[in-house]
Structures are given as C-alpha cells and as structure tokens.
Amino acid sequence: MAAKGTVVIDRNRCKGCELCVYHCPQHVLKLDETYNTRGYRPVILDERSGQCTGCAVCAVVCPDVVFTVYRFPQPVRTPAVRAVAN
Amino acid sequence: MAIAELTPPQIASRPEVALAAMQVVYKRPEALTEAYTHYCPGCSHGVIHRLIAEVIDELGIRERTIAVAPVGCAVLAYEYFTVDAAEAAHGRAPAMATGIKRVLPDRIVFTYQGDGDLASIGTNEIVHACARGELLTVIFVNNSLYGMTGGQMAPTTLPGQVTTSSPYGRDIRQQGWPLHITEMLAMMPGVAYAARRSTHAPAEIRKAKKAIELAFRAQIEGLGLGIVEILSSCPTNWGLSPMEALAFVRDKMVPVYPLGDFKVHQALAARA
C-alpha cells in the first residue's frame, strides 16, 4: 500500500490527548501501547494502512506541535521512508 | 535520481532518496522553543502558542518581537517563544507592554493573557490601554474559569456553569452575567481590530490564525490596538476528556460568546 504523505512524530513531546486521533480524516493515527519518557502513551502512525495523505490536520489540532508533516511527489511506500525519518 | 524514476523496490532499498524528495507540509515554527510545555494534555494554550509562533514567523518579525506573559496557566509563556519576553504582575500585561512599546517603538509587542488575568483583575489595564490607543497586540485566551488555581469561577464563567467556587452553577442573580470584554473594547476608537475566535475545530483554528495575523498587522501598520479573544478548552478543570472539552466549547461557550469580527479597521478590511 502506497501513501501520499507521512508524519514524523516527536514521541516524547506527545501527551496522548488523542485530539489528532479523533480529527484524522484517514484514521491512521492511534495511541501506542507503550509509554514515552514522560509517562504518556504517545500517538503513532498506523503504518499498515498506508493511507496518510499529508493533509496536516493532525498538526493543526495538536497542542504540543509533535508532528512534522511531509507529502510525497508521488505515492511511496511509507514504512521504508519512515525507517529513515525516525 | 528523481523519485519518479524509482520503482517501489528501489525506493524500499534506498529510502534516503524518498526522504530527500519529500515536501515538508508542516514543521515546528522557529518562534517556538524546543521546551516541553507544562500544559495539561489537550489544553488549547499549546495550539494558540503555535498559531502566534506561525504568525511571527510568517510576518518575519521574530527578531524584533517582545512578549509579555501573564499570570495564570500561561505564566511560563516566556519559556516557549524564541523572542524576548517580560513577565507582568497579574493583569498588568497591557501596562507593562505600554511601557516597552513607548520606549522601543520599533519593536512588536504582544501580551498573552487569560480571562482571569485580562477580564478580572486586569480589566482596568486593558480598558485604558485601549482608550489610549496603544500600539499593542493582545491575545486573550478565554477558558471560562481560573485554570491555574484549580478552576474557580471567573467573570467569563457561563451562566449555570459549575466551578469549584460555584458548586451549584453560576447564579446570575448573585454573580451577574458573563463579561463580553471584546465587544466592549471594540467600541473604543483606539482599537483597530477586535475579534473572537475559537479552537474547537481545525477550520476554527485556521480562522484564529488569520485573526492573530490581523491583530499583529494592526500594530505593525500603526493603526491601533489589536485584540483577539480565543475560546479555549480546559479539560482538567471542566472534568472532561480533551475531545469532550472541545464539544463543550462548541456547544456551550460559542452560543454565549459569538464568534466573529467586532471591529476591523478599514485599512485591514481588505485582508480580513
């Protein structure tokens, strides 16, 4: 599955408020099962779906500026790119 | 090699090429520091900080901007912006900002104040700053109660709203009506821009950013004071989840505090 965009998440900045999870139009964000260094369950991108469009709605609603949002010139395989980005 | 020339297996084996071809849609604004904020999860303060930082970056004024932080939840705001900052006594940010702006008129000075700060103890300061027509930008964050001290009733508390100091709900016969301070200030000749915005949805957040930009432009162009009231959520003191708190803003606060522009100087009208 190819994605049009991706997000890079600043894991330790996230407070797990879930506003992005509810607002994401593609439903590709979810909370991690593990905790970050500050004791919150941070948001992660669900890579299996590969449907991120890079619309940046998550970045607009995020109170903690955890997202950097990218768009690809053409759809690419997200997990490979994210492996480098993270 | 351009990404368009790569086949998917090649991209998988050379992800650095794909990364270099990525177009950045959104990144952290320069006007924000790397500090982690102390705000509760889901608090709108972080969104409003980010909008101000984006506007400062886009206007290219970061190196000559001075922030005046309030007393309240945003008391540590000076830790979060990469601009010079001062910390005012409770409610006195417009008075301090007046002094800074008059001594350094080429700087861009903004105050960041909550409703307990601006609409209660600091009403005098903001009214007279507007009466003098000081060239300031005022960001007024209204979350309907005193957040930092544990959720007590403020002048902006909604009729019937339960707070720690109004456990049976705000009774208008005893405690009066909510203070619509932005409408009041909009009447004054010294005010060039007065608007109320909200943070309960992505579209509203984008409109809030536009209003913040106009409030800065009012100052930059020497038109007068610019004030933006932003309805904000307080999940902790309302006892709601972050999403429920945004629904509270939309369903309970917006009917009492209507959104919109109350005054737009004609020099700004073309951009509004």
XYZ file of N, CA and C in Angstrom, chain B residues 79-258:
540
model
N 9.024 30.962 28.390
C 9.908 29.823 28.135
C 9.679 29.221 26.754
N 8.560 29.564 26.129
C 8.119 28.807 24.950
C 8.294 29.553 23.634
N 8.566 30.848 23.685
C 8.751 31.619 22.449
C 10.209 32.032 22.327
N 10.741 31.953 21.109
C 12.123 32.387 20.902
C 12.157 33.889 20.606
N 11.470 34.641 21.443
C 11.512 36.103 21.369
C 11.825 36.609 22.776
N 12.207 37.891 22.859
C 12.403 38.479 24.183
C 11.058 38.544 24.892
N 11.094 38.460 26.206
C 9.831 38.428 26.936
C 9.996 39.053 28.306
N 8.864 39.522 28.821
C 8.810 40.031 30.183
C 7.614 39.388 30.865
N 7.676 39.326 32.174
C 6.589 38.697 32.936
C 5.918 39.788 33.767
N 4.625 39.998 33.530
C 3.917 41.081 34.206
C 3.225 40.573 35.464
N 2.939 41.507 36.381
C 2.106 41.165 37.534
C 0.694 40.848 37.033
N -0.095 40.223 37.883
C -1.402 39.718 37.462
C -2.285 40.818 36.850
N -2.600 40.663 35.575
C -3.489 41.606 34.898
C -2.805 42.832 34.338
N -1.523 43.004 34.651
C -0.838 44.264 34.298
C -0.051 44.168 32.996
N -0.264 43.124 32.224
C 0.492 42.983 30.979
C 0.293 44.169 30.028
N -0.929 44.708 29.855
C -1.052 45.860 28.935
C -0.286 47.087 29.424
N -0.195 47.267 30.761
C 0.544 48.413 31.283
C 2.038 48.244 31.019
N 2.534 47.017 31.269
C 3.952 46.752 31.026
C 4.274 46.843 29.534
N 3.376 46.318 28.723
C 3.581 46.360 27.276
C 3.577 47.795 26.767
N 2.742 48.642 27.373
C 2.714 50.058 27.002
C 4.086 50.686 27.210
N 4.674 50.390 28.389
C 5.994 50.950 28.678
C 7.034 50.467 27.686
N 7.026 49.163 27.403
C 8.009 48.595 26.466
C 7.849 49.228 25.085
N 6.612 49.323 24.626
C 6.356 49.833 23.269
C 6.726 51.309 23.156
N 6.489 52.058 24.220
C 6.795 53.500 24.139
C 8.302 53.766 24.182
N 9.030 52.901 24.914
C 10.487 53.075 24.971
C 11.132 52.538 23.691
N 10.580 51.452 23.170
C 11.139 50.809 21.979
C 10.055 50.734 20.895
N 9.732 51.854 20.278
C 8.580 51.870 19.363
C 8.763 51.039 18.094
N 10.013 50.651 17.787
C 10.203 49.838 16.580
C 9.994 48.357 16.855
N 9.774 47.969 18.107
C 9.529 46.566 18.425
C 8.046 46.230 18.276
N 7.789 44.946 18.105
C 6.425 44.448 18.046
C 6.140 43.816 19.408
N 5.175 44.357 20.121
C 4.921 43.906 21.490
C 3.549 43.244 21.553
N 3.530 42.033 22.081
C 2.218 41.398 22.288
C 2.087 40.884 23.708
N 0.858 40.931 24.212
C 0.570 40.340 25.505
C -0.240 39.076 25.283
N -0.060 38.143 26.186
C -0.766 36.862 26.109
C -1.449 36.693 27.460
N -2.764 36.818 27.486
C -3.443 36.874 28.778
C -4.648 35.951 28.821
N -4.918 35.409 29.984
C -6.108 34.599 30.170
C -7.279 35.447 30.613
N -8.426 34.789 30.843
C -9.617 35.558 31.212
C -9.570 35.999 32.679
N -8.959 35.185 33.549
C -8.819 35.632 34.923
C -7.872 36.813 35.021
N -6.934 36.887 34.083
C -5.929 37.950 34.064
C -6.496 39.218 33.428
N -7.020 39.079 32.206
C -7.429 40.267 31.437
C -8.820 40.747 31.820
N -9.766 39.811 32.041
C -11.161 40.210 32.214
C -11.537 40.420 33.671
N -10.621 40.133 34.587
C -10.959 40.288 36.005
C -10.037 41.312 36.653
N -8.892 40.853 37.123
C -8.012 41.778 37.852
C -7.403 42.807 36.907
N -7.296 42.472 35.605
C -6.635 43.380 34.676
C -7.582 44.186 33.801
N -8.872 44.224 34.133
C -9.830 44.961 33.290
C -9.420 46.423 33.133
N -9.030 47.031 34.244
C -8.615 48.429 34.229
C -7.492 48.657 33.217
N -6.471 47.794 33.263
C -5.302 47.989 32.412
C -5.655 47.876 30.931
N -6.463 46.849 30.593
C -6.753 46.660 29.165
C -7.673 47.771 28.665
N -8.628 48.200 29.503
C -9.549 49.257 29.061
C -8.768 50.545 28.791
N -7.842 50.872 29.677
C -7.121 52.134 29.481
C -6.053 52.032 28.389
N -5.494 50.823 28.202
C -4.580 50.656 27.069
C -5.345 50.885 25.763
N -6.582 50.381 25.704
C -7.401 50.591 24.506
C -7.808 52.052 24.384
N -8.132 52.686 25.529
C -8.548 54.091 25.491
C -7.415 54.972 24.991
N -6.192 54.622 25.341
C -5.030 55.393 24.867
C -4.664 55.035 23.439
N -5.234 53.939 22.939
C -4.898 53.505 21.591
C -3.467 53.061 21.455
N -2.967 52.335 22.462
C -1.596 51.852 22.405
C -1.413 50.893 21.238
N -0.251 50.918 20.635
C 0.040 50.018 19.520
C 0.527 48.685 20.078
N -0.432 47.863 20.465
C -0.123 46.565 21.057
C -0.979 45.507 20.377
N -0.532 44.255 20.522
C -1.352 43.119 20.125
C -1.681 42.333 21.380
N -2.958 42.069 21.586
C -3.398 41.378 22.796
C -4.047 40.060 22.391
N -3.492 38.968 22.907
C -4.096 37.653 22.698
C -4.786 37.286 24.012
N -6.096 37.165 23.950
C -6.932 36.988 25.141
C -7.531 35.584 25.088
N -7.062 34.719 25.975
C -7.484 33.324 25.969
C -8.591 33.128 27.008
N -9.780 32.787 26.528
C -10.948 32.667 27.402
C -11.317 31.195 27.553
N -11.075 30.650 28.762
C -11.484 29.264 29.012
C -12.565 29.192 30.083
N -13.168 30.305 30.396
C -14.364 30.424 31.246
C -14.109 30.215 32.739
N -12.867 30.054 33.153
C -12.590 29.967 34.596
C -11.106 30.210 34.870
N -10.767 30.206 36.167
C -9.367 30.341 36.557
C -8.735 28.953 36.503
N -7.905 28.715 35.502
C -7.368 27.376 35.329
C -6.272 27.037 36.323
N -5.292 27.926 36.467
C -4.089 27.576 37.220
C -4.378 27.304 38.690
N -5.324 28.032 39.268
C -5.566 27.924 40.709
C -6.577 26.842 41.050
N -7.083 26.116 40.060
C -7.944 24.985 40.367
C -9.383 25.117 39.905
N -9.637 25.999 38.928
C -10.959 26.021 38.291
C -12.014 26.816 39.036
N -11.636 27.985 39.599
C -12.650 28.835 40.241
C -13.423 29.652 39.204
N -14.590 30.164 39.631
C -15.417 30.995 38.762
C -14.692 32.297 38.399
N -14.800 32.672 37.132
C -14.213 33.916 36.644
C -15.355 34.796 36.130
N -15.067 36.065 35.804
C -16.140 36.898 35.222
C -16.697 36.307 33.926
N -15.918 35.477 33.273
C -16.327 34.907 31.986
C -17.046 33.569 32.124
N -17.222 33.076 33.354
C -17.902 31.788 33.562
C -19.331 31.860 33.021
N -19.776 30.782 32.385
C -21.092 30.769 31.751
C -22.192 30.703 32.811
N -23.382 31.253 32.542
C -24.495 31.114 33.483
C -24.785 29.631 33.737
N -24.864 29.265 35.007
C -25.154 27.878 35.367
C -23.950 26.961 35.385
N -22.788 27.471 34.965
C -21.607 26.599 34.899
C -21.080 26.280 36.295
N -20.823 24.998 36.521
C -20.293 24.554 37.810
C -18.781 24.724 37.813
N -18.282 25.422 38.830
C -16.842 25.538 39.041
C -16.583 25.222 40.514
N -15.309 25.204 40.915
C -15.022 24.854 42.307
C -15.552 25.914 43.263
N -15.723 27.168 42.806
C -16.267 28.196 43.689
C -17.723 28.535 43.362
N -18.330 27.832 42.414
C -19.777 27.947 42.175
C -20.320 26.522 42.020
N -20.329 25.760 43.134
C -20.649 24.332 43.043
C -22.083 24.055 42.605
N -22.986 25.058 42.720
C -24.365 24.864 42.261
C -24.585 25.535 40.903
N -23.519 25.949 40.275
C -23.628 26.642 38.996
C -23.654 28.145 39.217
N -23.163 28.892 38.228
C -23.158 30.354 38.362
C -24.593 30.872 38.352
N -24.971 31.552 39.426
C -26.311 32.114 39.559
C -26.242 33.582 39.127
N -26.909 33.918 38.032
C -26.775 35.287 37.512
C -27.379 36.325 38.448
N -28.309 35.904 39.346
C -28.868 36.879 40.282
C -27.837 37.279 41.331
N -26.930 36.362 41.627
C -25.893 36.687 42.619
C -24.588 37.133 41.986
N -24.173 36.415 40.934
C -22.829 36.664 40.387
C -22.848 37.399 39.056
N -24.026 37.722 38.573
C -24.111 38.525 37.361
C -23.865 37.724 36.094
N -23.790 38.465 34.988
C -23.665 37.872 33.665
C -22.200 37.793 33.245
N -21.895 36.887 32.309
C -20.514 36.826 31.790
C -20.115 38.150 31.136
N -18.847 38.444 31.242
C -18.321 39.706 30.721
C -17.904 39.514 29.257
N -18.517 40.264 28.363
C -18.168 40.198 26.939
C -17.166 41.310 26.642
N -15.931 41.051 27.005
C -14.969 42.151 27.046
C -14.540 42.576 25.643
N -14.498 41.647 24.707
C -14.031 42.026 23.375
C -15.031 42.939 22.681
N -16.335 42.663 22.859
C -17.346 43.562 22.295
C -17.230 44.960 22.917
N -16.987 44.985 24.237
C -16.859 46.284 24.908
C -15.668 47.071 24.350
N -14.534 46.384 24.216
C -13.327 47.076 23.753
C -13.461 47.516 22.305
N -14.255 46.784 21.527
C -14.400 47.120 20.107
C -15.024 48.498 19.909
N -15.756 48.976 20.940
C -16.389 50.300 20.819
C -15.384 51.431 20.858
N -14.160 51.141 21.340
C -13.242 52.241 21.634
C -12.449 52.638 20.392
N -12.291 53.951 20.170
C -11.612 54.425 18.954
C -10.169 53.941 18.832
N -9.507 53.693 19.972
C -8.108 53.278 19.925
C -7.910 51.849 19.471
N -8.988 51.096 19.339
C -8.879 49.693 18.954
C -9.051 49.581 17.434
N -8.075 48.976 16.768
C -8.128 48.840 15.312
C -8.722 47.499 14.894
N -8.550 46.503 15.742
C -9.050 45.172 15.374
C -9.493 44.458 16.635
N -10.722 43.954 16.632
C -11.240 43.182 17.763
C -12.049 42.030 17.199
N -11.705 40.830 17.618
C -12.385 39.658 17.070
C -12.400 38.557 18.111
N -13.361 37.634 17.943
C -13.378 36.447 18.795
C -13.312 35.220 17.895
N -12.455 34.294 18.286
C -12.280 33.055 17.538
C -12.311 31.894 18.519
N -12.251 30.684 17.982
C -12.315 29.506 18.828
C -11.288 28.484 18.371
N -11.098 27.439 19.188
C -10.131 26.397 18.839
C -10.798 25.025 18.795
N -12.136 24.989 18.587
C -12.823 23.703 18.740
C -12.798 22.833 17.483
N -12.296 23.336 16.379
C -12.243 22.527 15.150
C -11.091 23.030 14.287
N -10.565 22.178 13.393
C -9.439 22.617 12.560
C -9.735 23.894 11.774
N -10.955 24.022 11.240
C -11.278 25.223 10.462
C -11.272 26.463 11.349
N -11.766 26.312 12.589
C -11.789 27.455 13.509
C -10.366 27.848 13.899
N -9.499 26.841 14.052
C -8.107 27.128 14.400
C -7.444 27.926 13.273
N -7.761 27.568 12.026
C -7.182 28.314 10.896
C -7.696 29.750 10.886
N -8.989 29.932 11.220
C -9.538 31.302 11.278
C -8.882 32.087 12.415
N -8.610 31.398 13.511
C -7.962 32.073 14.643
C -6.584 32.581 14.240
N -5.877 31.797 13.446
C -4.546 32.223 12.996
C -4.642 33.489 12.156
N -5.639 33.533 11.278
C -5.831 34.721 10.433
C -6.101 35.952 11.302
N -6.926 35.758 12.348
C -7.250 36.885 13.228
C -6.006 37.361 13.977
N -5.181 36.408 14.428
C -3.945 36.792 15.121
C -3.054 37.591 14.178
N -2.999 37.164 12.919
C -2.187 37.894 11.942
C -2.684 39.333 11.796
N -4.013 39.508 11.715
C -4.554 40.862 11.557
C -4.285 41.711 12.800
N -4.332 41.067 13.980
C -4.063 41.814 15.208
C -2.608 42.293 15.234
N -1.698 41.482 14.679
C -0.300 41.929 14.569
C -0.164 43.015 13.497
N -0.890 42.865 12.399
C -0.789 43.869 11.335
C -1.313 45.229 11.807
N -2.345 45.208 12.665
C -2.878 46.462 13.199
C -1.779 47.229 13.922
N -0.935 46.489 14.639
C 0.175 47.123 15.355
C 1.281 47.551 14.390
N 1.650 46.644 13.482
C 2.768 46.919 12.574
C 2.475 48.138 11.713
N 1.213 48.260 11.278
C 0.842 49.373 10.409
C 0.432 50.614 11.194
N 0.544 50.552 12.530
C 0.302 51.735 13.347
C -1.150 52.164 13.414
N -2.071 51.200 13.269
C -3.493 51.548 13.217
C -4.114 51.642 14.602
N -3.553 50.891 15.555
C -4.128 50.894 16.898
C -3.956 49.534 17.527
N -4.670 49.340 18.629
C -4.536 48.084 19.367
C -5.321 46.977 18.660
N -4.735 45.801 18.595
C -5.426 44.641 18.032
C -5.638 43.601 19.107
N -6.877 43.167 19.288
C -7.156 42.147 20.302
C -7.908 40.986 19.659
N -7.471 39.775 19.986
C -8.160 38.568 19.557
C -8.494 37.761 20.802
N -9.785 37.549 21.012
C -10.220 36.659 22.092
C -10.358 35.267 21.491
N -9.756 34.276 22.141
C -9.810 32.916 21.613
C -10.439 32.007 22.659
N -11.559 31.391 22.306
C -12.212 30.460 23.220
C -11.367 29.196 23.285
N -11.070 28.785 24.513
C -10.100 27.723 24.726
C -10.719 26.663 25.623
N -10.241 25.438 25.493
C -10.774 24.378 26.338
C -9.922 24.210 27.586
N -10.547 23.695 28.647
C -9.839 23.410 29.896
C -10.288 22.030 30.364
N -9.775 20.966 29.721
C -10.260 19.625 30.043
C -10.124 19.281 31.525
N -9.023 19.703 32.149
C -8.777 19.321 33.536
C -9.833 19.890 34.479
N -10.042 21.220 34.393
C -10.965 21.831 35.349
C -12.427 21.631 34.976
N -12.705 21.330 33.717
C -14.086 21.011 33.344
C -14.404 19.548 33.647
N -13.391 18.739 33.924
C -13.607 17.322 34.185
C -14.021 16.552 32.958
N -13.518 16.965 31.788
C -13.893 16.333 30.522
C -12.641 15.819 29.817
N -12.841 14.879 28.890
C -11.725 14.466 28.051
C -11.430 15.598 27.065
N -10.238 15.598 26.443
C -9.930 16.688 25.506
C -10.969 16.854 24.398
N -11.485 15.741 23.856
C -12.489 15.866 22.790
C -13.815 16.379 23.341
N -14.217 15.890 24.530
C -15.453 16.391 25.145
C -15.333 17.877 25.458
N -14.130 18.294 25.834
C -13.923 19.698 26.158
C -14.092 20.572 24.912
N -13.625 20.083 23.750
C -13.833 20.854 22.520
C -15.319 20.924 22.187
N -16.064 19.831 22.460
C -17.509 19.848 22.233
C -18.190 20.842 23.174
N -17.665 20.978 24.396
C -18.199 21.963 25.348
C -18.004 23.375 24.809
N -16.821 23.633 24.253
C -16.574 24.958 23.664
C -17.589 25.221 22.552
N -17.780 24.238 21.685
C -18.660 24.408 20.527
C -20.130 24.569 20.949
N -20.571 23.729 21.911
C -21.998 23.671 22.241
C -22.415 24.630 23.349
N -21.517 24.941 24.265
C -21.884 25.768 25.415
C -21.269 27.167 25.351
N -20.004 27.263 24.961
C -19.351 28.583 25.003
C -19.692 29.445 23.799
N -19.682 28.843 22.599
C -19.900 29.656 21.391
C -21.286 30.327 21.385
N -22.377 29.660 21.873
C -23.664 30.377 21.921
C -23.630 31.607 22.826
N -22.836 31.551 23.906
C -22.758 32.695 24.823
C -21.770 33.742 24.281
N -20.676 33.244 23.699
C -19.636 34.139 23.161
C -19.593 33.979 21.643
N -20.441 34.707 20.920
C -20.482 34.512 19.458
C -19.155 34.848 18.792
